[in-house]
Amino acid sequence: MTEQTKDLVIIGGGPAGLSAAIYARRSLLDAVTLEREALGGQVILTSEIDNYPGLPHTDGFTLSDAMRAQAEDLGAVILMDPVSELVRDDATGRFVVTTSSTRYDAASVIVAAGAQPRRAGFEGEERFAGHGVSYCATCDGMFYRNKQVFVIGGGNSAAEEALFLARLASKVTLVVRKDHLRAQTALVRELEDNEKVEIRLLTSIVSVDGGELPSTIEFRDNATGETHVETYDEGSFGIFVLAGRVPETGLLRGLAELDESGYAVTDERMATGVPGLFAAGDARRKPLRQIVTAASDGAVAATSAAAYLGLPVEG
């Protein structure tokens, strides 16, 4: 195993990590960005993006690849090397970041590993993810204007996003596996009062099938176990899985403060309570998780790391 010394190690190669890499170079930091699976993170699964400023009608791969190219053009070092351990030496205040091949001695660290949407687990979910199955109403709701949508989930997030989708879609069907909604009473009343919303309790989606886009949905009645299939015109509906997200913050557990859902707690400079340790993007607690907010977080985190190290800060 080789050893390297760095001003900054960025963990994660999604929009937050790539933005941090760009701003780290502009702040003259000796930095490395480490990604586990695929540059761009969850973004590359998105087939259509129309809410990133200045780049309408793009897709996740194109956008993330442009971010990567920009970072590398500036001299950023980006490696596919998963991080297995992050520890802090309390005596020196420095961090040890361990991968399968290298041990980095770092003066600062940005954790931008993102969050994974919690899957519903029905057959066809992975096949249609990004083109018929979505995990973010704010991101993809506009693609279903005047179409029918099915929302899986019964908590506050599902209820709130179902109400948001009801402003766009022709009909919203909330699919709830239990016999009740877990959302707050006020949200439940709003759903019940909205003529465009149907609530199906004790119901699960078993499978989705179709051609390039889904056209059939198989439902199960959780009270009786019986199933039935509903068929629609291909591309006339979408399924939103809104069962929560799972932040990739395992490296921070026991090191920095996490909230009850596992998200890193930071201030507005992306700083955790540990000096020199920052979190950015979907891995941190925040009110809105979008590509643009992740990129903003990365910029703030990198300039905050530069300020922490006493190096030039991007103005």
mmCIF file with all atom_site columns, N, CA and C in Angstrom, residues 205-231:
data_model
loop_
_atom_site.group_PDB
_atom_site.id
_atom_site.type_symbol
_atom_site.label_atom_id
_atom_site.label_alt_id
_atom_site.label_comp_id
_atom_site.label_asym_id
_atom_site.label_entity_id
_atom_site.label_seq_id
_atom_site.pdbx_PDB_ins_code
_atom_site.Cartn_x
_atom_site.Cartn_y
_atom_site.Cartn_z
_atom_site.occupancy
_atom_site.B_iso_or_equiv
_atom_site.pdbx_formal_charge
_atom_site.auth_seq_id
_atom_site.auth_comp_id
_atom_site.auth_asym_id
_atom_site.auth_atom_id
_atom_site.pdbx_PDB_model_num
ATOM 1  N N  . ILE A 1 205 ? -47.072 -2.510  -5.176  1.00 0.00 ? 205 ILE A N  1
ATOM 2  C CA . ILE A 1 205 ? -46.772 -2.787  -6.574  1.00 0.00 ? 205 ILE A CA 1
ATOM 3  C C  . ILE A 1 205 ? -45.847 -3.998  -6.613  1.00 0.00 ? 205 ILE A C  1
ATOM 4  N N  . VAL A 1 206 ? -46.254 -5.021  -7.355  1.00 0.00 ? 206 VAL A N  1
ATOM 5  C CA . VAL A 1 206 ? -45.489 -6.257  -7.449  1.00 0.00 ? 206 VAL A CA 1
ATOM 6  C C  . VAL A 1 206 ? -44.488 -6.187  -8.592  1.00 0.00 ? 206 VAL A C  1
ATOM 7  N N  . SER A 1 207 ? -44.952 -5.668  -9.743  1.00 0.00 ? 207 SER A N  1
ATOM 8  C CA . SER A 1 207 ? -44.072 -5.619  -10.907 1.00 0.00 ? 207 SER A CA 1
ATOM 9  C C  . SER A 1 207 ? -44.543 -4.553  -11.884 1.00 0.00 ? 207 SER A C  1
ATOM 10 N N  . VAL A 1 208 ? -43.612 -4.138  -12.732 1.00 0.00 ? 208 VAL A N  1
ATOM 11 C CA . VAL A 1 208 ? -43.893 -3.183  -13.808 1.00 0.00 ? 208 VAL A CA 1
ATOM 12 C C  . VAL A 1 208 ? -43.268 -3.748  -15.070 1.00 0.00 ? 208 VAL A C  1
ATOM 13 N N  . ASP A 1 209 ? -43.976 -3.630  -16.192 1.00 0.00 ? 209 ASP A N  1
ATOM 14 C CA . ASP A 1 209 ? -43.445 -4.164  -17.434 1.00 0.00 ? 209 ASP A CA 1
ATOM 15 C C  . ASP A 1 209 ? -43.831 -3.232  -18.573 1.00 0.00 ? 209 ASP A C  1
ATOM 16 N N  . GLY A 1 210 ? -43.224 -3.445  -19.737 1.00 0.00 ? 210 GLY A N  1
ATOM 17 C CA . GLY A 1 210 ? -43.513 -2.619  -20.897 1.00 0.00 ? 210 GLY A CA 1
ATOM 18 C C  . GLY A 1 210 ? -42.408 -2.737  -21.921 1.00 0.00 ? 210 GLY A C  1
ATOM 19 N N  . GLY A 1 211 ? -42.352 -1.762  -22.817 1.00 0.00 ? 211 GLY A N  1
ATOM 20 C CA . GLY A 1 211 ? -41.309 -1.716  -23.824 1.00 0.00 ? 211 GLY A CA 1
ATOM 21 C C  . GLY A 1 211 ? -40.185 -0.813  -23.360 1.00 0.00 ? 211 GLY A C  1
ATOM 22 N N  . GLU A 1 212 ? -39.928 0.278   -24.112 1.00 0.00 ? 212 GLU A N  1
ATOM 23 C CA . GLU A 1 212 ? -38.921 1.241   -23.671 1.00 0.00 ? 212 GLU A CA 1
ATOM 24 C C  . GLU A 1 212 ? -39.392 1.961   -22.416 1.00 0.00 ? 212 GLU A C  1
ATOM 25 N N  . LEU A 1 213 ? -40.701 2.153   -22.287 1.00 0.00 ? 213 LEU A N  1
ATOM 26 C CA . LEU A 1 213 ? -41.311 2.769   -21.123 1.00 0.00 ? 213 LEU A CA 1
ATOM 27 C C  . LEU A 1 213 ? -42.359 1.808   -20.562 1.00 0.00 ? 213 LEU A C  1
ATOM 28 N N  . PRO A 1 214 ? -42.693 1.929   -19.286 1.00 0.00 ? 214 PRO A N  1
ATOM 29 C CA . PRO A 1 214 ? -43.649 0.987   -18.701 1.00 0.00 ? 214 PRO A CA 1
ATOM 30 C C  . PRO A 1 214 ? -45.063 1.162   -19.254 1.00 0.00 ? 214 PRO A C  1
ATOM 31 N N  . SER A 1 215 ? -45.792 0.055   -19.296 1.00 0.00 ? 215 SER A N  1
ATOM 32 C CA . SER A 1 215 ? -47.182 0.094   -19.749 1.00 0.00 ? 215 SER A CA 1
ATOM 33 C C  . SER A 1 215 ? -48.114 -0.729  -18.859 1.00 0.00 ? 215 SER A C  1
ATOM 34 N N  . THR A 1 216 ? -47.559 -1.617  -18.044 1.00 0.00 ? 216 THR A N  1
ATOM 35 C CA . THR A 1 216 ? -48.410 -2.410  -17.152 1.00 0.00 ? 216 THR A CA 1
ATOM 36 C C  . THR A 1 216 ? -47.881 -2.362  -15.729 1.00 0.00 ? 216 THR A C  1
ATOM 37 N N  . ILE A 1 217 ? -48.811 -2.413  -14.783 1.00 0.00 ? 217 ILE A N  1
ATOM 38 C CA . ILE A 1 217 ? -48.459 -2.465  -13.362 1.00 0.00 ? 217 ILE A CA 1
ATOM 39 C C  . ILE A 1 217 ? -49.249 -3.596  -12.717 1.00 0.00 ? 217 ILE A C  1
ATOM 40 N N  . GLU A 1 218 ? -48.565 -4.443  -11.998 1.00 0.00 ? 218 GLU A N  1
ATOM 41 C CA . GLU A 1 218 ? -49.231 -5.497  -11.231 1.00 0.00 ? 218 GLU A CA 1
ATOM 42 C C  . GLU A 1 218 ? -49.307 -5.075  -9.774  1.00 0.00 ? 218 GLU A C  1
ATOM 43 N N  . PHE A 1 219 ? -50.517 -5.049  -9.232  1.00 0.00 ? 219 PHE A N  1
ATOM 44 C CA . PHE A 1 219 ? -50.749 -4.648  -7.847  1.00 0.00 ? 219 PHE A CA 1
ATOM 45 C C  . PHE A 1 219 ? -51.103 -5.872  -7.004  1.00 0.00 ? 219 PHE A C  1
ATOM 46 N N  . ARG A 1 220 ? -50.772 -5.787  -5.719  1.00 0.00 ? 220 ARG A N  1
ATOM 47 C CA . ARG A 1 220 ? -51.185 -6.831  -4.773  1.00 0.00 ? 220 ARG A CA 1
ATOM 48 C C  . ARG A 1 220 ? -52.023 -6.203  -3.669  1.00 0.00 ? 220 ARG A C  1
ATOM 49 N N  . ASP A 1 221 ? -53.127 -6.846  -3.353  1.00 0.00 ? 221 ASP A N  1
ATOM 50 C CA . ASP A 1 221 ? -53.939 -6.472  -2.200  1.00 0.00 ? 221 ASP A CA 1
ATOM 51 C C  . ASP A 1 221 ? -53.300 -7.122  -0.980  1.00 0.00 ? 221 ASP A C  1
ATOM 52 N N  . ASN A 1 222 ? -52.737 -6.334  -0.098  1.00 0.00 ? 222 ASN A N  1
ATOM 53 C CA . ASN A 1 222 ? -51.998 -6.889  1.041   1.00 0.00 ? 222 ASN A CA 1
ATOM 54 C C  . ASN A 1 222 ? -52.895 -7.518  2.095   1.00 0.00 ? 222 ASN A C  1
ATOM 55 N N  . ALA A 1 223 ? -54.208 -7.282  2.004   1.00 0.00 ? 223 ALA A N  1
ATOM 56 C CA . ALA A 1 223 ? -55.140 -7.907  2.945   1.00 0.00 ? 223 ALA A CA 1
ATOM 57 C C  . ALA A 1 223 ? -55.489 -9.324  2.502   1.00 0.00 ? 223 ALA A C  1
ATOM 58 N N  . THR A 1 224 ? -55.661 -9.517  1.193   1.00 0.00 ? 224 THR A N  1
ATOM 59 C CA . THR A 1 224 ? -56.084 -10.827 0.684   1.00 0.00 ? 224 THR A CA 1
ATOM 60 C C  . THR A 1 224 ? -54.971 -11.589 -0.026  1.00 0.00 ? 224 THR A C  1
ATOM 61 N N  . GLY A 1 225 ? -53.924 -10.866 -0.466  1.00 0.00 ? 225 GLY A N  1
ATOM 62 C CA . GLY A 1 225 ? -52.854 -11.495 -1.229  1.00 0.00 ? 225 GLY A CA 1
ATOM 63 C C  . GLY A 1 225 ? -53.150 -11.595 -2.713  1.00 0.00 ? 225 GLY A C  1
ATOM 64 N N  . GLU A 1 226 ? -54.334 -11.203 -3.125  1.00 0.00 ? 226 GLU A N  1
ATOM 65 C CA . GLU A 1 226 ? -54.702 -11.276 -4.531  1.00 0.00 ? 226 GLU A CA 1
ATOM 66 C C  . GLU A 1 226 ? -53.978 -10.202 -5.342  1.00 0.00 ? 226 GLU A C  1
ATOM 67 N N  . THR A 1 227 ? -53.717 -10.500 -6.608  1.00 0.00 ? 227 THR A N  1
ATOM 68 C CA . THR A 1 227 ? -53.040 -9.547  -7.486  1.00 0.00 ? 227 THR A CA 1
ATOM 69 C C  . THR A 1 227 ? -53.897 -9.269  -8.715  1.00 0.00 ? 227 THR A C  1
ATOM 70 N N  . HIS A 1 228 ? -53.657 -8.109  -9.317  1.00 0.00 ? 228 HIS A N  1
ATOM 71 C CA . HIS A 1 228 ? -54.299 -7.794  -10.593 1.00 0.00 ? 228 HIS A CA 1
ATOM 72 C C  . HIS A 1 228 ? -53.382 -6.867  -11.377 1.00 0.00 ? 228 HIS A C  1
ATOM 73 N N  . VAL A 1 229 ? -53.544 -6.868  -12.700 1.00 0.00 ? 229 VAL A N  1
ATOM 74 C CA . VAL A 1 229 ? -52.698 -6.071  -13.583 1.00 0.00 ? 229 VAL A CA 1
ATOM 75 C C  . VAL A 1 229 ? -53.522 -4.969  -14.227 1.00 0.00 ? 229 VAL A C  1
ATOM 76 N N  . GLU A 1 230 ? -52.965 -3.762  -14.235 1.00 0.00 ? 230 GLU A N  1
ATOM 77 C CA . GLU A 1 230 ? -53.586 -2.636  -14.916 1.00 0.00 ? 230 GLU A CA 1
ATOM 78 C C  . GLU A 1 230 ? -52.699 -2.245  -16.095 1.00 0.00 ? 230 GLU A C  1
ATOM 79 N N  . THR A 1 231 ? -53.318 -1.993  -17.244 1.00 0.00 ? 231 THR A N  1
ATOM 80 C CA . THR A 1 231 ? -52.588 -1.684  -18.477 1.00 0.00 ? 231 THR A CA 1
ATOM 81 C C  . THR A 1 231 ? -52.920 -0.263  -18.937 1.00 0.00 ? 231 THR A C  1
#
